mmCIF file of C-alpha atoms in Angstrom:
data_model
loop_
_atom_site.group_PDB
_atom_site.id
_atom_site.type_symbol
_atom_site.label_atom_id
_atom_site.label_comp_id
_atom_site.label_asym_id
_atom_site.label_seq_id
_atom_site.Cartn_x
_atom_site.Cartn_y
_atom_site.Cartn_z
ATOM 1 C CA UNK A 214 -14.591 22.892 2.412
ATOM 2 C CA UNK A 215 -14.018 23.821 6.080
ATOM 3 C CA UNK A 216 -14.936 20.297 7.191
ATOM 4 C CA UNK A 217 -12.669 18.729 4.585
ATOM 5 C CA UNK A 218 -9.759 20.893 5.760
ATOM 6 C CA UNK A 219 -10.492 20.122 9.428
ATOM 7 C CA UNK A 220 -10.446 16.353 8.784
ATOM 8 C CA UNK A 221 -7.320 16.708 6.671
ATOM 9 C CA UNK A 222 -5.533 18.774 9.335
ATOM 10 C CA UNK A 223 -6.534 16.344 12.103
ATOM 11 C CA UNK A 224 -5.066 13.329 10.309
ATOM 12 C CA UNK A 225 -1.885 15.181 9.296
ATOM 13 C CA UNK A 226 -1.269 16.095 12.934
ATOM 14 C CA UNK A 227 -1.766 12.481 13.970
ATOM 15 C CA UNK A 228 0.804 11.436 11.367
ATOM 16 C CA UNK A 229 3.501 13.841 12.611
ATOM 17 C CA UNK A 230 2.885 12.904 16.246
ATOM 18 C CA UNK A 231 3.523 9.213 15.576
ATOM 19 C CA UNK A 232 7.323 9.490 15.551
ATOM 20 C CA UNK A 233 8.139 5.728 15.946
ATOM 21 C CA UNK A 234 6.055 4.853 12.871
ATOM 22 C CA UNK A 235 7.600 7.750 10.967
ATOM 23 C CA UNK A 236 11.149 6.571 11.732
ATOM 24 C CA UNK A 237 10.332 2.936 10.931
ATOM 25 C CA UNK A 238 8.779 3.894 7.604
ATOM 26 C CA UNK A 239 11.919 5.863 6.784
ATOM 27 C CA UNK A 240 14.439 3.142 7.672
ATOM 28 C CA UNK A 241 12.664 -0.013 6.502
ATOM 29 C CA UNK A 242 12.420 0.798 2.745
ATOM 30 C CA UNK A 243 16.185 1.234 2.438
ATOM 31 C CA UNK A 244 16.634 -2.360 3.569
ATOM 32 C CA UNK A 245 15.083 -3.447 0.284
ATOM 33 C CA UNK A 246 17.550 -1.357 -1.704
ATOM 34 C CA UNK A 247 20.520 -3.363 -0.489
ATOM 35 C CA UNK A 248 18.647 -6.657 -0.804
ATOM 36 C CA UNK A 249 17.146 -6.255 -4.275
ATOM 37 C CA UNK A 250 19.205 -3.592 -6.080
ATOM 38 C CA UNK A 251 21.617 -6.105 -7.598
ATOM 39 C CA UNK A 252 18.914 -7.895 -9.582
ATOM 40 C CA UNK A 253 18.175 -4.681 -11.474
ATOM 41 C CA UNK A 254 21.723 -4.261 -12.737
ATOM 42 C CA UNK A 255 21.936 -4.880 -16.488
ATOM 43 C CA UNK A 256 23.190 -3.220 -19.667
ATOM 44 C CA UNK A 257 19.978 -1.245 -20.194
ATOM 45 C CA UNK A 258 19.501 0.231 -16.707
ATOM 46 C CA UNK A 259 22.090 2.951 -16.160
ATOM 47 C CA UNK A 260 21.473 3.627 -12.459
ATOM 48 C CA UNK A 261 20.200 0.598 -10.550
ATOM 49 C CA UNK A 262 19.913 2.594 -7.323
ATOM 50 C CA UNK A 263 17.633 5.211 -8.909
ATOM 51 C CA UNK A 264 15.654 2.448 -10.580
ATOM 52 C CA UNK A 265 15.182 0.595 -7.309
ATOM 53 C CA UNK A 266 14.492 3.754 -5.299
ATOM 54 C CA UNK A 267 11.726 4.810 -7.659
ATOM 55 C CA UNK A 268 9.985 1.482 -7.111
ATOM 56 C CA UNK A 269 10.441 1.686 -3.339
ATOM 57 C CA UNK A 270 9.131 5.261 -3.135
ATOM 58 C CA UNK A 271 5.900 4.457 -4.931
ATOM 59 C CA UNK A 272 5.548 1.225 -2.939
ATOM 60 C CA UNK A 273 5.778 3.314 0.265
ATOM 61 C CA UNK A 274 3.118 5.693 -1.052
ATOM 62 C CA UNK A 275 0.888 2.724 -1.878
ATOM 63 C CA UNK A 276 1.383 1.010 1.478
ATOM 64 C CA UNK A 277 0.902 4.249 3.423
ATOM 65 C CA UNK A 278 -2.306 5.154 1.598
ATOM 66 C CA UNK A 279 -3.756 1.758 2.518
ATOM 67 C CA UNK A 280 -2.466 1.665 6.085
ATOM 68 C CA UNK A 281 -3.482 5.224 7.002
ATOM 69 C CA UNK A 282 -7.063 4.204 6.269
ATOM 70 C CA UNK A 283 -7.000 2.280 9.549
ATOM 71 C CA UNK A 284 -7.545 5.678 11.176
ATOM 72 C CA UNK A 285 -11.029 5.586 9.686
ATOM 73 C CA UNK A 286 -11.817 2.482 11.743
ATOM 74 C CA UNK A 287 -10.591 4.237 14.894
ATOM 75 C CA UNK A 288 -12.841 7.178 14.060
ATOM 76 C CA UNK A 289 -15.790 4.837 13.564
ATOM 77 C CA UNK A 290 -15.316 2.916 16.788
ATOM 78 C CA UNK A 291 -14.438 5.910 18.982
ATOM 79 C CA UNK A 292 -17.670 7.653 18.109
ATOM 80 C CA UNK A 293 -15.895 10.491 16.300
ATOM 81 C CA UNK A 294 -17.760 9.795 13.061
ATOM 82 C CA UNK A 295 -21.124 9.887 14.819
ATOM 83 C CA UNK A 296 -20.240 13.256 16.359
ATOM 84 C CA UNK A 297 -19.302 14.628 12.945
ATOM 85 C CA UNK A 298 -22.507 13.313 11.409
ATOM 86 C CA UNK A 299 -24.552 15.243 13.977
ATOM 87 C CA UNK A 300 -23.481 18.402 12.183
ATOM 88 C CA UNK A 301 -25.072 19.284 8.827
ATOM 89 C CA UNK A 302 -22.247 17.716 6.834
ATOM 90 C CA UNK A 303 -22.752 15.204 4.032
ATOM 91 C CA UNK A 304 -21.009 11.855 4.166
ATOM 92 C CA UNK A 305 -19.519 12.591 0.770
ATOM 93 C CA UNK A 306 -17.725 15.594 2.273
ATOM 94 C CA UNK A 307 -16.382 13.439 5.100
ATOM 95 C CA UNK A 308 -15.227 10.794 2.629
ATOM 96 C CA UNK A 309 -13.390 13.451 0.610
ATOM 97 C CA UNK A 310 -11.659 14.621 3.788
ATOM 98 C CA UNK A 311 -10.525 11.050 4.463
ATOM 99 C CA UNK A 312 -9.286 10.647 0.868
ATOM 100 C CA UNK A 313 -7.373 13.913 0.973
ATOM 101 C CA UNK A 314 -5.665 13.249 4.302
ATOM 102 C CA UNK A 315 -4.684 9.661 3.407
ATOM 103 C CA UNK A 316 -3.272 10.760 0.045
ATOM 104 C CA UNK A 317 -1.372 13.662 1.667
ATOM 105 C CA UNK A 318 0.180 11.477 4.362
ATOM 106 C CA UNK A 319 1.141 8.857 1.773
ATOM 107 C CA UNK A 320 2.726 11.556 -0.385
ATOM 108 C CA UNK A 321 4.655 12.968 2.585
ATOM 109 C CA UNK A 322 6.027 9.499 3.302
ATOM 110 C CA UNK A 323 7.135 9.223 -0.300
ATOM 111 C CA UNK A 324 8.720 12.689 -0.255
ATOM 112 C CA UNK A 325 10.823 11.775 2.790
ATOM 113 C CA UNK A 326 12.224 8.684 1.018
ATOM 114 C CA UNK A 327 12.646 10.746 -2.159
ATOM 115 C CA UNK A 328 14.735 13.406 -0.391
ATOM 116 C CA UNK A 329 16.897 10.905 1.481
ATOM 117 C CA UNK A 330 17.373 9.019 -1.774
ATOM 118 C CA UNK A 331 19.545 11.819 -3.169
ATOM 119 C CA UNK A 332 22.128 10.988 -0.503
ATOM 120 C CA UNK A 333 22.488 7.385 -1.666
ATOM 121 C CA UNK A 334 22.515 7.737 -5.432
ATOM 122 C CA UNK A 335 19.238 9.075 -6.759
ATOM 123 C CA UNK A 336 19.975 11.405 -9.676
ATOM 124 C CA UNK A 337 17.590 13.822 -11.422
ATOM 125 C CA UNK A 338 18.758 16.289 -14.079
ATOM 126 C CA UNK A 339 15.706 18.564 -14.385
ATOM 127 C CA UNK A 340 13.778 20.408 -11.628
ATOM 128 C CA UNK A 341 10.531 19.819 -13.537
ATOM 129 C CA UNK A 342 11.025 16.097 -12.958
ATOM 130 C CA UNK A 343 10.690 16.691 -9.220
ATOM 131 C CA UNK A 344 7.348 18.427 -9.783
ATOM 132 C CA UNK A 345 6.096 15.572 -11.962
ATOM 133 C CA UNK A 346 7.278 13.057 -9.355
ATOM 134 C CA UNK A 347 5.377 14.877 -6.590
ATOM 135 C CA UNK A 348 2.217 14.996 -8.704
ATOM 136 C CA UNK A 349 2.589 11.286 -9.505
ATOM 137 C CA UNK A 350 2.922 10.450 -5.794
ATOM 138 C CA UNK A 351 -0.197 12.448 -4.981
ATOM 139 C CA UNK A 352 -2.046 10.780 -7.856
ATOM 140 C CA UNK A 353 -1.084 7.290 -6.689
ATOM 141 C CA UNK A 354 -1.901 8.251 -3.098
ATOM 142 C CA UNK A 355 -5.422 9.287 -4.099
ATOM 143 C CA UNK A 356 -5.987 6.109 -6.102
ATOM 144 C CA UNK A 357 -5.072 3.817 -3.233
ATOM 145 C CA UNK A 358 -6.600 6.009 -0.525
ATOM 146 C CA UNK A 359 -9.909 5.070 -2.133
ATOM 147 C CA UNK A 360 -8.959 1.403 -2.013
ATOM 148 C CA UNK A 361 -7.887 1.696 1.621
ATOM 149 C CA UNK A 362 -11.100 3.443 2.643
ATOM 150 C CA UNK A 363 -13.117 0.732 0.925
ATOM 151 C CA UNK A 364 -11.285 -1.959 2.919
ATOM 152 C CA UNK A 365 -11.728 0.053 6.131
ATOM 153 C CA UNK A 366 -15.495 0.350 5.657
ATOM 154 C CA UNK A 367 -15.804 -3.380 4.984
ATOM 155 C CA UNK A 368 -13.605 -4.583 7.862
ATOM 156 C CA UNK A 369 -15.280 -5.488 11.155
ATOM 157 C CA UNK A 370 -12.339 -4.477 13.345
ATOM 158 C CA UNK A 371 -8.820 -3.112 13.191
ATOM 159 C CA UNK A 372 -7.326 -6.604 13.443
ATOM 160 C CA UNK A 373 -9.300 -7.768 10.432
ATOM 161 C CA UNK A 374 -8.276 -4.671 8.488
ATOM 162 C CA UNK A 375 -4.593 -5.213 9.264
ATOM 163 C CA UNK A 376 -4.738 -8.884 8.282
ATOM 164 C CA UNK A 377 -6.655 -8.231 5.067
ATOM 165 C CA UNK A 378 -4.556 -5.233 4.058
ATOM 166 C CA UNK A 379 -1.337 -7.179 4.627
ATOM 167 C CA UNK A 380 -2.637 -10.127 2.623
ATOM 168 C CA UNK A 381 -3.466 -7.754 -0.227
ATOM 169 C CA UNK A 382 -0.610 -5.242 -0.182
ATOM 170 C CA UNK A 383 2.281 -7.721 -0.018
ATOM 171 C CA UNK A 384 1.335 -9.661 -3.186
ATOM 172 C CA UNK A 385 0.408 -6.432 -4.985
ATOM 173 C CA UNK A 386 3.791 -4.919 -4.147
ATOM 174 C CA UNK A 387 5.910 -7.929 -5.099
ATOM 175 C CA UNK A 388 3.932 -8.537 -8.299
ATOM 176 C CA UNK A 389 4.277 -4.952 -9.502
ATOM 177 C CA UNK A 390 7.928 -4.807 -10.532
ATOM 178 C CA UNK A 391 8.818 -2.547 -7.603
ATOM 179 C CA UNK A 392 11.183 -5.087 -6.039
ATOM 180 C CA UNK A 393 11.412 -7.865 -8.622
ATOM 181 C CA UNK A 394 11.487 -7.257 -12.410
ATOM 182 C CA UNK A 395 8.374 -8.505 -14.195
ATOM 183 C CA UNK A 396 10.658 -10.229 -16.696
ATOM 184 C CA UNK A 397 11.761 -12.616 -13.917
ATOM 185 C CA UNK A 398 8.223 -13.808 -13.172
ATOM 186 C CA UNK A 399 6.710 -16.924 -14.711
ATOM 187 C CA UNK A 400 3.847 -16.692 -17.196
ATOM 188 C CA UNK A 401 1.130 -17.144 -14.573
ATOM 189 C CA UNK A 402 2.478 -14.464 -12.219
ATOM 190 C CA UNK A 403 3.094 -12.126 -15.144
ATOM 191 C CA UNK A 404 -0.559 -12.476 -16.144
ATOM 192 C CA UNK A 405 -1.603 -11.704 -12.564
ATOM 193 C CA UNK A 406 0.639 -8.617 -12.640
ATOM 194 C CA UNK A 407 -1.305 -7.283 -15.635
ATOM 195 C CA UNK A 408 -4.400 -6.987 -13.400
ATOM 196 C CA UNK A 409 -2.457 -5.377 -10.556
ATOM 197 C CA UNK A 410 -2.951 -1.575 -10.395
ATOM 198 C CA UNK A 411 0.394 -1.245 -8.621
ATOM 199 C CA UNK A 412 2.141 -2.494 -11.768
ATOM 200 C CA UNK A 413 1.004 0.613 -13.612
ATOM 201 C CA UNK A 414 1.854 2.897 -10.690
ATOM 202 C CA UNK A 415 5.420 1.577 -10.713
ATOM 203 C CA UNK A 416 5.816 1.983 -14.483
ATOM 204 C CA UNK A 417 4.458 5.523 -14.400
ATOM 205 C CA UNK A 418 6.510 6.749 -11.449
ATOM 206 C CA UNK A 419 9.710 4.975 -12.463
ATOM 207 C CA UNK A 420 9.631 6.412 -15.989
ATOM 208 C CA UNK A 421 9.159 9.915 -14.528
ATOM 209 C CA UNK A 422 11.977 9.654 -11.980
ATOM 210 C CA UNK A 423 14.373 8.107 -14.507
ATOM 211 C CA UNK A 424 13.315 10.761 -17.044
ATOM 212 C CA UNK A 425 12.583 8.145 -19.691
ATOM 213 C CA UNK A 426 8.982 8.945 -20.616
ATOM 214 C CA UNK A 427 10.027 10.048 -24.106
ATOM 215 C CA UNK A 428 12.222 7.054 -24.953
ATOM 216 C CA UNK A 429 11.362 4.808 -27.917
ATOM 217 C CA UNK A 430 9.098 1.841 -27.156
ATOM 218 C CA UNK A 431 11.817 -0.790 -27.573
ATOM 219 C CA UNK A 432 14.095 1.001 -25.126
ATOM 220 C CA UNK A 433 11.278 1.324 -22.591
ATOM 221 C CA UNK A 434 10.682 -2.432 -22.800
ATOM 222 C CA UNK A 435 14.372 -3.238 -22.341
ATOM 223 C CA UNK A 436 14.509 -0.883 -19.334
ATOM 224 C CA UNK A 437 11.478 -2.562 -17.685
ATOM 225 C CA UNK A 438 9.472 0.645 -18.162
ATOM 226 C CA UNK A 439 6.949 -0.893 -20.540
ATOM 227 C CA UNK A 440 5.666 -4.372 -21.341
ATOM 228 C CA UNK A 441 3.679 -6.134 -24.011
ATOM 229 C CA UNK A 442 0.239 -7.664 -23.532
ATOM 230 C CA UNK A 443 -0.301 -9.655 -26.669
ATOM 231 C CA UNK A 444 0.422 -7.301 -29.568
ATOM 232 C CA UNK A 445 -0.183 -4.157 -27.511
ATOM 233 C CA UNK A 446 2.571 -2.383 -25.584
ATOM 234 C CA UNK A 447 1.736 -0.747 -22.257
ATOM 235 C CA UNK A 448 3.812 2.423 -22.056
ATOM 236 C CA UNK A 449 3.891 5.033 -19.239
ATOM 237 C CA UNK A 450 1.080 7.115 -20.775
ATOM 238 C CA UNK A 451 -1.124 4.017 -20.965
ATOM 239 C CA UNK A 452 -0.178 3.141 -17.381
ATOM 240 C CA UNK A 453 -1.414 6.573 -16.239
ATOM 241 C CA UNK A 454 -4.768 6.060 -17.967
ATOM 242 C CA UNK A 455 -5.206 2.544 -16.568
ATOM 243 C CA UNK A 456 -4.300 3.738 -13.074
ATOM 244 C CA UNK A 457 -6.806 6.576 -13.389
ATOM 245 C CA UNK A 458 -9.505 4.032 -14.294
ATOM 246 C CA UNK A 459 -8.650 1.999 -11.190
ATOM 247 C CA UNK A 460 -8.751 5.208 -9.159
ATOM 248 C CA UNK A 461 -12.258 6.073 -10.324
ATOM 249 C CA UNK A 462 -13.411 2.542 -9.518
ATOM 250 C CA UNK A 463 -11.864 2.580 -6.023
ATOM 251 C CA UNK A 464 -13.228 6.039 -5.215
ATOM 252 C CA UNK A 465 -16.734 5.059 -6.305
ATOM 253 C CA UNK A 466 -16.706 1.797 -4.338
ATOM 254 C CA UNK A 467 -15.298 3.397 -1.179
ATOM 255 C CA UNK A 468 -17.637 6.392 -1.323
ATOM 256 C CA UNK A 469 -20.727 4.211 -1.802
ATOM 257 C CA UNK A 470 -19.621 1.879 1.007
ATOM 258 C CA UNK A 471 -18.871 4.827 3.316
ATOM 259 C CA UNK A 472 -22.205 6.514 2.635
ATOM 260 C CA UNK A 473 -24.141 3.304 3.320
ATOM 261 C CA UNK A 474 -22.294 2.424 6.518
ATOM 262 C CA UNK A 475 -24.373 2.544 9.717
ATOM 263 C CA UNK A 476 -22.109 4.258 12.250
ATOM 264 C CA UNK A 477 -24.806 4.216 14.927
ATOM 265 C CA UNK A 478 -24.403 0.463 15.368
ATOM 266 C CA UNK A 479 -20.650 0.521 15.869
ATOM 267 C CA UNK A 480 -19.039 0.469 19.281
ATOM 268 C CA UNK A 481 -15.717 -0.381 20.778
ATOM 269 C CA UNK A 482 -15.807 -3.476 22.983
ATOM 270 C CA UNK A 483 -13.494 -4.351 25.849
ATOM 271 C CA UNK A 484 -10.953 -5.904 23.506
ATOM 272 C CA UNK A 485 -10.754 -2.659 21.505
ATOM 273 C CA UNK A 486 -12.283 -4.260 18.429
ATOM 274 C CA UNK A 487 -15.236 -3.232 16.326
ATOM 275 C CA UNK A 488 -18.508 -4.837 17.303
ATOM 276 C CA UNK A 489 -21.816 -4.732 15.473
ATOM 277 C CA UNK A 490 -24.574 -4.550 18.053
#
């Protein structure tokens, strides 16, 4: 537990020290509000700003959980991981520390957007909703921290990780309903969205923030908070279960990949990239 906390504390400090990235991550999401908010205005969505903000917040949590995993590559190439492994600490413990710190940083990013959102139109009637929203952000952060760590352990250098993560996160975000309603996608893209774990993260978080989890099925569908797959309707509770299944899969894959990784053969070359000797 001490090692997990030490790794967690180290990565949290690195997050707060990176002020330019912190400011950029705060400003950039609000650009999407003014660009995309209008397409969410209809007779069934009462507050388009809250609707859009909920999608942006969880998209920030998702993107941060993936991107923060790049720190793992820095730790691998700098020799930090090899120094940690000299101590009698299991790789599983180290992996848990990486999961926890990535999920915490991602959640903090989401909380910042969440708090600022109240100044531009986000409305919540019950304090318990805030608690549920925080738990949902942490849940989503953990799910995608596993995915990010898996990508980090498979990438050969930081440049490869950045290219691969961008190629994956952009389509996943735009095919999740966070920025563009699923009802506006064609049949092929809608089918792809069904296999996108971010789709279920957006449905879950949006229904919590809008306080619509108890609405009838037909109303949830009209409000873009549920959708039909054949004769079955995916509602927020189903989205939580599906997301949990993805989380277990990602955590297993990333943990296995991390445990099997040979840190002793990794060094930083002159171009600051990862090189397998």
